[in-house]
Coordinates of C-alpha atoms in Angstrom, one line a residue:
X1 CA -8.3 -10.5 26.7
X2 CA -7.5 -13.4 24.7
X3 CA -5.2 -16.1 26.0
X4 CA -4.6 -19.6 24.5
X5 CA -2.9 -21.8 26.8
X6 CA -2.1 -25.4 25.9
X7 CA -4.3 -25.8 23.1
X8 CA -3.9 -29.2 21.2
X9 CA -5.5 -30.6 18.5
X10 CA -5.5 -33.8 16.5
X11 CA -8.1 -36.0 14.2
X12 CA -7.9 -39.8 14.0
X13 CA -4.6 -39.5 16.1
X14 CA -3.1 -37.0 13.8
X15 CA -1.6 -33.8 15.7
X16 CA -2.8 -30.7 14.4
X17 CA -1.6 -28.3 16.9
X18 CA 0.6 -29.1 20.2
X19 CA 0.6 -27.0 23.0
X20 CA -0.1 -23.8 21.3
X21 CA 0.2 -20.2 23.8
X22 CA -1.0 -17.0 23.0
X23 CA -2.1 -14.2 24.3
X24 CA -4.0 -11.0 22.9
X25 CA -4.5 -7.6 24.6
X26 CA -7.1 -4.9 23.6
X27 CA -5.5 -2.6 21.0
X28 CA -3.0 -5.0 20.2
X29 CA -1.7 -6.7 17.1
X30 CA -0.4 -10.2 17.0
X31 CA 0.8 -11.4 13.7
X32 CA 0.8 -15.2 13.6
X33 CA 2.9 -16.3 10.3
X34 CA 4.2 -19.7 9.0
X35 CA 4.1 -22.2 5.8
X36 CA 0.8 -23.5 4.7
X37 CA -0.2 -26.2 6.6
X38 CA 1.7 -25.2 9.8
X39 CA -1.5 -24.3 11.7
X40 CA -2.5 -21.1 11.5
X41 CA -6.0 -21.2 10.0
X42 CA -6.8 -24.1 12.6
X43 CA -6.0 -21.9 15.6
X44 CA -8.4 -19.3 14.3
X45 CA -11.1 -21.7 13.5
X46 CA -10.7 -23.1 17.2
X47 CA -11.4 -19.5 18.5
X48 CA -14.5 -19.3 16.2
X49 CA -15.6 -22.7 17.3
X50 CA -15.5 -24.0 13.9
X51 CA -13.3 -27.0 14.1
X52 CA -14.5 -29.9 11.8
X53 CA -16.4 -32.8 13.5
X54 CA -14.3 -35.4 15.0
X55 CA -11.5 -33.0 16.3
X56 CA -10.2 -33.8 19.9
X57 CA -9.1 -30.9 21.7
X58 CA -7.3 -30.1 24.7
X59 CA -6.1 -27.1 26.6
X60 CA -7.8 -23.5 27.3
X61 CA -8.7 -20.7 25.2
X62 CA -10.2 -17.8 27.6
X63 CA -12.2 -14.7 26.6
X64 CA -11.8 -12.7 29.5
X65 CA -13.0 -15.1 32.1
X66 CA -14.8 -17.3 29.8
X67 CA -13.4 -20.7 29.0
X68 CA -14.4 -21.1 24.9
X69 CA -13.7 -24.7 25.3
X70 CA -16.5 -25.6 27.5
X71 CA -18.9 -23.5 25.4
X72 CA -21.8 -25.3 23.7
X73 CA -22.7 -24.2 20.3
X74 CA -25.8 -22.1 21.1
X75 CA -23.3 -20.1 23.3
X76 CA -20.6 -20.1 21.2
X77 CA -23.2 -18.2 18.2
X78 CA -23.8 -15.7 20.7
X79 CA -20.0 -14.8 20.7
X80 CA -19.5 -15.3 17.0
X81 CA -19.7 -12.0 15.1
X82 CA -20.3 -10.1 18.5
X83 CA -17.3 -10.6 20.8
X84 CA -14.9 -12.5 18.0
X85 CA -15.3 -11.6 14.4
X86 CA -13.1 -13.5 11.0
X87 CA -12.2 -11.8 7.7
X88 CA -11.3 -14.7 5.8
X89 CA -9.1 -15.0 3.0
X90 CA -11.3 -15.0 -0.2
X91 CA -14.0 -12.6 0.2
X92 CA -16.2 -13.7 -2.7
X93 CA -16.3 -17.1 -0.8
X94 CA -17.4 -15.4 2.5
X95 CA -19.8 -13.2 0.9
X96 CA -23.6 -14.3 -0.2
X97 CA -23.3 -13.9 -4.0
X98 CA -27.4 -13.3 -4.1
X99 CA -27.7 -11.0 -1.1
X100 CA -26.7 -7.2 -1.3
X101 CA -23.9 -6.0 0.7
X102 CA -26.5 -3.8 2.9
X103 CA -28.6 -6.9 3.9
X104 CA -25.3 -9.0 4.5
X105 CA -23.7 -6.4 7.0
X106 CA -27.0 -5.6 8.6
X107 CA -27.7 -9.4 9.0
X108 CA -25.2 -9.6 11.7
X109 CA -27.3 -7.2 13.6
X110 CA -30.5 -8.8 13.2
X111 CA -28.7 -12.3 13.9
X112 CA -27.9 -11.0 17.4
X113 CA -30.9 -8.9 18.2
X114 CA -28.9 -5.9 18.6
X115 CA -31.4 -3.6 16.2
X116 CA -34.6 -3.6 14.3
X117 CA -34.8 -3.8 10.5
X118 CA -34.5 -0.2 10.0
X119 CA -31.9 0.6 12.5
X120 CA -29.7 -2.6 11.2
X121 CA -30.0 -0.8 7.7
X122 CA -28.6 2.8 8.7
X123 CA -25.9 1.1 10.8
X124 CA -24.8 -0.8 8.0
X125 CA -24.6 2.1 5.6
X126 CA -22.2 3.7 8.6
X127 CA -20.4 0.7 8.8
X128 CA -20.0 0.7 5.0
X129 CA -19.1 4.1 5.0
X130 CA -16.3 3.8 7.8
X131 CA -14.5 1.2 5.6
X132 CA -14.4 3.2 2.5
X133 CA -17.7 2.8 1.1
X134 CA -19.7 5.3 1.5
X135 CA -23.8 5.2 0.3
X136 CA -23.7 8.2 -2.5
X137 CA -20.6 5.9 -4.6
X138 CA -21.5 2.3 -3.0
X139 CA -25.6 1.4 -2.8
X140 CA -26.5 -0.8 0.0
X141 CA -28.5 -2.6 -3.0
X142 CA -25.2 -3.5 -4.9
X143 CA -24.3 -7.0 -5.3
X144 CA -20.9 -8.5 -4.3
X145 CA -20.2 -9.5 -8.2
X146 CA -20.7 -5.4 -8.7
X147 CA -17.4 -4.5 -6.7
X148 CA -13.8 -5.3 -6.7
X149 CA -11.4 -8.0 -4.9
X150 CA -10.3 -5.1 -2.7
X151 CA -14.3 -3.5 -2.0
X152 CA -15.1 -6.9 -1.4
X153 CA -12.7 -7.1 1.1
X154 CA -14.2 -4.0 2.4
X155 CA -17.7 -5.8 2.8
X156 CA -16.1 -8.5 5.1
X157 CA -14.6 -6.0 7.3
X158 CA -17.6 -3.9 7.7
X159 CA -19.7 -7.3 8.7
X160 CA -16.7 -8.3 11.1
X161 CA -16.9 -4.9 12.8
X162 CA -20.9 -4.0 12.7
X163 CA -21.0 -5.0 16.6
X164 CA -17.5 -3.8 17.9
X165 CA -16.2 -7.2 18.5
X166 CA -13.2 -7.9 21.1
X167 CA -10.9 -9.7 18.8
X168 CA -10.9 -9.6 14.9
X169 CA -9.5 -12.3 13.3
X170 CA -8.2 -11.5 9.7
X171 CA -6.9 -15.0 7.6
X172 CA -4.6 -13.4 4.8
X173 CA -6.6 -10.6 4.3
X174 CA -4.9 -9.2 1.2
X175 CA -3.3 -12.2 -0.4
X176 CA -5.1 -11.8 -3.4
X177 CA -5.1 -7.5 -3.9
X178 CA -2.6 -5.5 -5.3
X179 CA -0.2 -3.3 -3.4
X180 CA -1.9 -0.1 -3.1
X181 CA -5.1 -2.0 -2.1
X182 CA -3.4 -4.0 0.5
X183 CA -1.7 -0.9 2.0
X184 CA -5.4 0.6 1.7
X185 CA -6.6 -2.5 3.6
X186 CA -4.0 -2.9 6.4
X187 CA -4.2 0.9 7.3
X188 CA -7.7 0.4 7.8
X189 CA -7.0 -2.7 9.9
X190 CA -4.7 -0.5 11.7
X191 CA -6.8 2.5 12.2
X192 CA -9.9 0.2 13.3
X193 CA -7.5 -1.3 15.9
X194 CA -6.7 1.9 17.4
X195 CA -10.2 3.7 17.3
X196 CA -12.4 0.6 18.3
X197 CA -9.8 -0.9 21.0
X198 CA -9.8 -4.6 19.5
X199 CA -7.4 -7.0 19.5
X200 CA -6.2 -8.2 15.9
X201 CA -4.9 -11.8 15.0
X202 CA -3.1 -11.2 11.7
X203 CA -2.8 -14.2 10.0
X204 CA -0.6 -14.5 6.7
X205 CA 2.6 -15.7 5.2
X206 CA 4.1 -12.2 4.2
X207 CA 6.5 -11.2 6.7
X208 CA 7.0 -7.7 5.2
X209 CA 3.0 -7.2 6.1
X210 CA 3.4 -8.6 9.9
X211 CA 6.6 -6.4 10.3
X212 CA 4.7 -3.2 9.1
X213 CA 1.5 -4.0 11.3
X214 CA 2.3 -6.3 14.4
X215 CA 3.2 -5.5 17.9
X216 CA 4.1 -9.1 18.7
X217 CA 4.6 -11.7 16.2
X218 CA 4.3 -16.0 17.0
X219 CA 5.6 -18.3 14.2
X220 CA 4.2 -21.3 13.4
X221 CA 5.7 -24.9 12.1
X222 CA 3.9 -28.2 12.2
X223 CA 1.4 -26.9 14.9
X224 CA 3.6 -25.8 17.0
X225 CA 4.8 -21.8 18.1
X226 CA 8.6 -22.0 17.5
X227 CA 9.1 -18.3 18.4
X228 CA 7.0 -15.4 19.4
X229 CA 7.9 -12.0 20.9
X230 CA 7.7 -8.3 20.6
X231 CA 7.9 -7.7 16.7
X232 CA 11.3 -5.8 16.2
X233 CA 13.5 -7.9 18.6
X234 CA 12.4 -11.1 17.2
X235 CA 13.2 -10.0 13.7
X236 CA 16.5 -8.9 14.7
X237 CA 17.4 -12.1 16.6
X238 CA 15.6 -14.7 15.1
X239 CA 16.7 -17.3 17.3
X240 CA 14.9 -20.0 15.5
X241 CA 16.4 -21.0 12.1
X242 CA 12.6 -21.7 10.9
X243 CA 12.1 -17.9 11.3
X244 CA 15.5 -17.2 9.6
X245 CA 14.2 -19.8 6.7
X246 CA 11.0 -17.9 6.2
X247 CA 13.1 -14.5 6.3
X248 CA 15.7 -15.7 3.8
X249 CA 12.8 -17.2 1.2
X250 CA 10.9 -14.1 1.4
X251 CA 13.5 -12.0 -0.2
X252 CA 14.7 -15.2 -2.5
X253 CA 16.2 -14.5 -5.8
X254 CA 16.7 -17.5 -8.3
X255 CA 20.2 -18.3 -10.0
X256 CA 20.6 -19.3 -13.7
X257 CA 18.0 -17.2 -15.5
X258 CA 18.6 -17.7 -19.3
X259 CA 20.3 -14.6 -21.0
X260 CA 17.8 -12.7 -23.2
X261 CA 18.6 -12.9 -27.1
X262 CA 18.2 -9.6 -29.0
X263 CA 15.6 -11.4 -31.4
X264 CA 11.5 -10.3 -30.9
X265 CA 9.6 -13.1 -29.8
X266 CA 6.5 -11.6 -28.9
X267 CA 5.7 -8.2 -30.3
X268 CA 2.6 -6.0 -29.3
X269 CA 1.6 -3.0 -31.4
X270 CA -0.3 -0.1 -30.6
X271 CA -3.1 -2.7 -29.2
X272 CA -6.3 -1.1 -28.4
X273 CA -9.2 -3.1 -26.6
X274 CA -12.7 -1.5 -26.2
X275 CA -15.9 -2.8 -24.0
X276 CA -19.4 -1.9 -24.4
X277 CA -21.2 0.0 -21.4
X278 CA -24.8 0.4 -20.7
X279 CA -26.5 3.2 -22.7
X280 CA -27.4 6.1 -20.4
X281 CA -30.3 6.8 -22.9
X282 CA -32.9 4.6 -24.8
X283 CA -32.0 6.2 -28.0
X284 CA -28.3 7.6 -27.2
X285 CA -25.1 5.9 -28.6
X286 CA -23.5 2.8 -26.6
X287 CA -20.6 4.4 -24.5
X288 CA -17.1 2.3 -24.8
X289 CA -14.8 1.9 -21.9
X290 CA -11.2 1.4 -23.1
X291 CA -9.1 -1.4 -21.4
X292 CA -6.2 -1.5 -23.1
X293 CA -5.1 2.1 -24.8
X294 CA -2.3 1.9 -27.5
X295 CA -0.3 -0.6 -25.7
X296 CA 3.0 -1.4 -27.6
X297 CA 6.2 -3.4 -26.6
X298 CA 8.7 -6.5 -27.4
X299 CA 9.4 -9.4 -25.4
X300 CA 12.9 -10.8 -26.8
X301 CA 13.7 -14.6 -27.0
X302 CA 14.5 -15.9 -23.6
X303 CA 13.7 -12.7 -21.6
X304 CA 11.4 -12.4 -18.4
X305 CA 9.4 -9.5 -18.8
X306 CA 7.5 -8.2 -16.0
X307 CA 3.7 -6.5 -16.1
X308 CA 2.7 -4.9 -13.1
X309 CA -0.1 -2.4 -12.0
X310 CA -3.3 -2.2 -9.6
X311 CA -6.1 -4.3 -10.2
X312 CA -8.5 -3.1 -13.3
X313 CA -5.5 -1.2 -15.1
X314 CA -5.8 -3.6 -17.7
X315 CA -3.2 -6.5 -17.3
X316 CA -5.9 -9.4 -17.9
X317 CA -7.5 -7.9 -21.0
X318 CA -4.2 -7.8 -22.1
X319 CA -2.9 -11.0 -21.4
X320 CA -6.2 -12.2 -22.7
X321 CA -5.6 -10.6 -26.2
X322 CA -1.6 -12.2 -26.1
X323 CA -3.2 -15.6 -25.9
X324 CA -5.5 -14.9 -28.6
X325 CA -8.8 -15.1 -26.6
X326 CA -9.9 -11.0 -27.1
X327 CA -10.0 -9.2 -30.3
X328 CA -8.2 -6.2 -30.6
X329 CA -10.2 -2.9 -32.0
X330 CA -7.0 -1.8 -33.5
X331 CA -3.1 -3.0 -33.6
X332 CA -1.6 -6.3 -33.6
X333 CA 0.2 -9.1 -31.9
X334 CA 2.8 -11.0 -33.2
X335 CA 4.5 -14.2 -31.9
X336 CA 7.7 -14.9 -34.3
X337 CA 6.2 -12.8 -36.8
X338 CA 2.6 -14.4 -37.0
X339 CA -0.3 -12.4 -36.0
X340 CA -2.5 -13.8 -32.6
X341 CA -6.1 -13.6 -33.0
X342 CA -8.9 -15.7 -31.8
X343 CA -9.4 -17.0 -35.4
X344 CA -6.1 -18.3 -35.4
X345 CA -5.7 -22.1 -36.1
X346 CA -5.4 -23.9 -32.8
X347 CA -1.9 -25.9 -33.7
X348 CA -0.6 -22.2 -34.0
X349 CA -1.5 -21.6 -30.7
X350 CA 1.1 -24.4 -29.3
X351 CA 4.2 -21.7 -29.0
X352 CA 2.1 -20.0 -26.5
X353 CA 1.2 -21.5 -22.8
X354 CA -0.3 -20.0 -19.5
X355 CA 0.3 -20.8 -16.1
X356 CA -2.9 -19.4 -14.1
X357 CA -2.8 -18.0 -10.2
X358 CA -5.4 -21.0 -9.2
X359 CA -4.0 -24.1 -10.6
X360 CA -7.3 -25.8 -8.8
X361 CA -9.9 -23.8 -10.5
X362 CA -8.0 -24.5 -13.5
X363 CA -8.0 -28.0 -13.4
X364 CA -10.8 -30.6 -14.1
X365 CA -10.9 -32.4 -10.6
X366 CA -12.3 -35.7 -12.3
X367 CA -9.1 -35.9 -14.3
X368 CA -6.2 -37.7 -13.5
X369 CA -2.7 -36.0 -13.7
X370 CA -1.8 -37.7 -16.8
X371 CA -4.5 -36.3 -18.4
X372 CA -4.3 -33.0 -17.3
X373 CA -1.0 -32.2 -18.4
X374 CA -1.6 -34.1 -21.5
X375 CA -4.6 -31.6 -22.3
X376 CA -2.4 -29.4 -24.5
X377 CA -2.2 -31.8 -27.2
X378 CA -5.7 -31.3 -28.2
X379 CA -4.3 -28.3 -30.0
X380 CA -2.1 -30.5 -32.3
X381 CA -5.5 -32.7 -33.3
X382 CA -4.3 -35.7 -31.7
X383 CA -1.9 -37.3 -28.8
X384 CA 1.4 -37.7 -30.8
X385 CA 2.7 -41.3 -30.5
X386 CA 4.9 -41.8 -26.6
X387 CA 2.4 -39.0 -25.2
X388 CA 2.7 -40.9 -22.2
X389 CA 6.5 -40.5 -22.2
X390 CA 6.2 -36.7 -22.5
X391 CA 3.7 -36.3 -19.7
X392 CA 6.3 -38.2 -17.6
X393 CA 9.3 -36.1 -18.8
X394 CA 7.0 -32.9 -18.2
X395 CA 6.4 -34.1 -14.4
X396 CA 10.1 -35.0 -13.8
X397 CA 11.2 -31.6 -15.1
X398 CA 9.1 -30.0 -12.3
X399 CA 10.1 -32.1 -9.5
X400 CA 6.7 -34.6 -9.2
X401 CA 7.3 -38.5 -9.6
X402 CA 6.3 -41.0 -11.9
X403 CA 3.2 -42.0 -9.7
X404 CA 1.5 -38.6 -9.7
X405 CA 0.4 -39.6 -13.1
X406 CA -2.3 -41.4 -11.6
X407 CA -3.2 -39.3 -8.9
X408 CA -6.0 -36.3 -9.0
X409 CA -5.6 -32.5 -8.1
X410 CA -7.3 -32.7 -5.0
X411 CA -4.3 -35.4 -3.5
X412 CA -1.8 -32.5 -4.3
X413 CA -0.4 -29.3 -2.1
X414 CA -0.8 -26.1 -3.6
X415 CA 2.7 -26.1 -4.5
X416 CA 2.4 -29.0 -6.0
X417 CA -0.6 -28.2 -7.7
X418 CA 1.2 -25.4 -9.2
X419 CA 4.0 -27.4 -10.8
X420 CA 1.4 -29.7 -12.4
X421 CA 0.0 -26.2 -14.1
X422 CA 3.6 -25.5 -15.1
X423 CA 4.4 -29.4 -16.8
X424 CA 1.1 -28.9 -18.4
X425 CA 2.5 -25.4 -19.9
X426 CA 5.6 -27.1 -20.8
X427 CA 4.1 -30.2 -22.4
X428 CA 4.2 -28.7 -26.1
X429 CA 7.7 -27.0 -25.5
X430 CA 6.2 -23.5 -26.2
X431 CA 8.5 -20.5 -26.8
X432 CA 6.6 -17.9 -24.4
X433 CA 4.7 -18.8 -21.3
X434 CA 2.4 -16.2 -19.5
X435 CA 2.3 -16.7 -15.8
X436 CA -0.5 -14.9 -14.6
X437 CA -0.1 -14.2 -10.8
X438 CA 1.3 -18.1 -10.6
X439 CA 2.6 -17.6 -7.3
X440 CA 0.6 -14.9 -5.7
X441 CA -1.3 -17.2 -3.4
X442 CA 1.8 -19.4 -2.1
X443 CA 3.9 -19.0 1.2
X444 CA 7.3 -17.8 0.7
X445 CA 9.5 -20.9 1.0
X446 CA 7.0 -22.7 -1.6
X447 CA 7.1 -19.7 -4.0
X448 CA 11.1 -19.6 -3.5
X449 CA 10.9 -23.2 -4.9
X450 CA 8.7 -22.5 -7.9
X451 CA 10.9 -19.2 -8.5
X452 CA 13.9 -21.6 -8.9
X453 CA 12.0 -24.3 -10.7
X454 CA 11.0 -21.3 -13.5
X455 CA 14.6 -19.8 -13.7
X456 CA 16.0 -23.2 -14.1
X457 CA 13.5 -24.6 -16.9
X458 CA 14.1 -21.0 -18.7
X459 CA 17.7 -21.3 -18.6
X460 CA 17.5 -25.2 -20.0
X461 CA 14.8 -24.2 -22.8
X462 CA 15.7 -20.6 -23.4
X463 CA 11.5 -19.8 -23.2
X464 CA 10.4 -16.2 -22.5
X465 CA 8.1 -15.2 -19.8
X466 CA 5.6 -12.8 -19.2
X467 CA 5.2 -12.3 -16.0
X468 CA 2.0 -11.1 -14.2
X469 CA 2.1 -10.0 -11.0
X470 CA 1.4 -7.7 -8.1
X471 CA 3.8 -8.9 -5.8
X472 CA 6.9 -6.4 -6.7
X473 CA 9.0 -8.3 -4.9
X474 CA 8.6 -11.4 -7.0
X475 CA 8.9 -9.1 -10.5
X476 CA 12.0 -7.9 -9.1
X477 CA 13.7 -11.2 -8.7
X478 CA 13.0 -12.5 -11.6
X479 CA 12.6 -10.7 -14.2
X480 CA 14.9 -8.5 -16.7
X481 CA 12.6 -6.2 -17.7
X482 CA 9.6 -4.1 -16.4
X483 CA 6.0 -2.7 -17.4
X484 CA 4.2 -0.5 -15.5
X485 CA 0.6 -0.3 -16.4
X486 CA -2.1 2.2 -15.5
X487 CA -5.6 3.0 -16.9
X488 CA -4.6 1.0 -20.0
X489 CA -1.6 2.7 -20.8
X490 CA 2.0 1.8 -20.3
X491 CA 3.6 4.4 -18.1
X492 CA 6.8 3.0 -17.6
X493 CA 9.1 0.5 -19.5
X494 CA 12.9 -0.1 -18.5
X495 CA 15.3 -2.8 -16.7
X496 CA 14.0 -4.2 -13.6
X497 CA 16.9 -3.0 -11.9
X498 CA 16.7 0.3 -12.9
X499 CA 12.9 0.8 -12.7
X500 CA 13.0 0.0 -9.1
X501 CA 16.1 1.8 -8.1
X502 CA 14.7 4.7 -9.7
X503 CA 11.0 5.2 -11.1
X504 CA 10.6 7.8 -13.4
X505 CA 6.3 7.7 -13.3
X506 CA 4.8 9.1 -10.1
X507 CA 2.6 5.8 -10.6
X508 CA 5.3 3.5 -10.3
X509 CA 6.5 5.4 -7.2
X510 CA 3.4 5.2 -5.8
X511 CA 3.2 1.2 -6.3
X512 CA 6.9 0.7 -5.1
X513 CA 6.1 3.0 -2.0
X514 CA 2.9 1.1 -0.9
X515 CA 4.6 -2.6 -1.1
X516 CA 5.4 -3.4 2.8
X517 CA 8.7 -3.9 3.5
X518 CA 11.0 -5.2 6.1
X519 CA 13.3 -2.4 7.7
X520 CA 17.0 -3.5 6.2
X521 CA 18.2 -2.6 9.6
X522 CA 16.0 -5.4 11.2
X523 CA 17.7 -7.9 8.5
X524 CA 20.9 -6.7 9.0
X525 CA 21.2 -7.2 12.6

């Protein structure tokens, strides 16, 4: 159905893709894997006819008997959405925030003139119900911000399948989703392929996802497909060293982690956090939603503690309370025996720092790296003498050269930006760092490097880590102990290896079973 032959792309004489060959049959799932910058997304954009201006292209991309490279923009517009559709990585960016979900799904039908406005709304309701968003629970007049991440991704899928396309391209469709939501989305995509008979090009850096989904796998490196074949034989043989490198990085376990001390660093005691909900009656009382419900735990000095759970379980609310950004209704949080609260002095926050999931979103794009890394000094009231040397040393500790100080965030890769975020967290020599999904958006080899860096820094400085993540593989590789959170409560607490080997709570078992894995027999071969 789709055949790419000798596809090459370049811009300003810089090669982007080199002689890419790939075929996708009806009802087939093809996985395209590789590191960031390998050319996976550019291959998808080429199929959609959405390449940047100035791109020089050669080779052929055939949709049955039609060569897509020969079509003008009007002809491609008739194909996009109707015969080839795409699900993008970040649904909140892909969706229009000021249009309802019903209008956005119906828009595909209306643009291609395939239905009247009334029929388009009816079909939109059917498609949303098909992806798990029935109209009785999710009315068509809802907006994207009223939905969770997994629900927004389902809306994007409904838009993509509205016209029964021949090819569905899914570009990292589950990267930011928790394991149970990820399993639901992947299961939905597999069902749609079976029922609709469409081909699916699944672009991801997660080899475990590909192992469980794809019939055929292509491994891409620096714009070239270095290896491809049927999924199981490819994983068993791994004839190219780059494929083996990706597999090894996906299960990487850092060395040299610190040995925890039997001395409390962070103590959370019976923490409760409520949020007011809209009134159901004009003169009725204001209902409350309990996001954190009586949570208690202790994190010792030098310990890595994992916090896992589905989206909406209360992880982020709890982390904001630990950072002193959210007040508690009851309970207390202590850092080295000192209470943490929103009204605490700024200087007291110096021992507690955070690394966010998206460093680019947490940086001021107009600031140089020097100013970004020095930002925490405002907690002390002023920059100390020799602060530039401290910035230089912090960057050196995370493996960045001194010339990085004069550059801006957009000049760095995703992994480098995460290193800058870690340097910013290190600048005040904190005793505790909260890592909120700090590696979830990184590909496997970069993630392995960041985990090694975190383990090395902890071994040298004896810091404690609170590692918040939906990636159970990462939590298992870097933490000493793990907390499992559900509906605002800690339902399981124990040594990481013990919890993963023999989970006691049914919810923990559900999370572990939902996580995609590569069959051990494939890796051993």
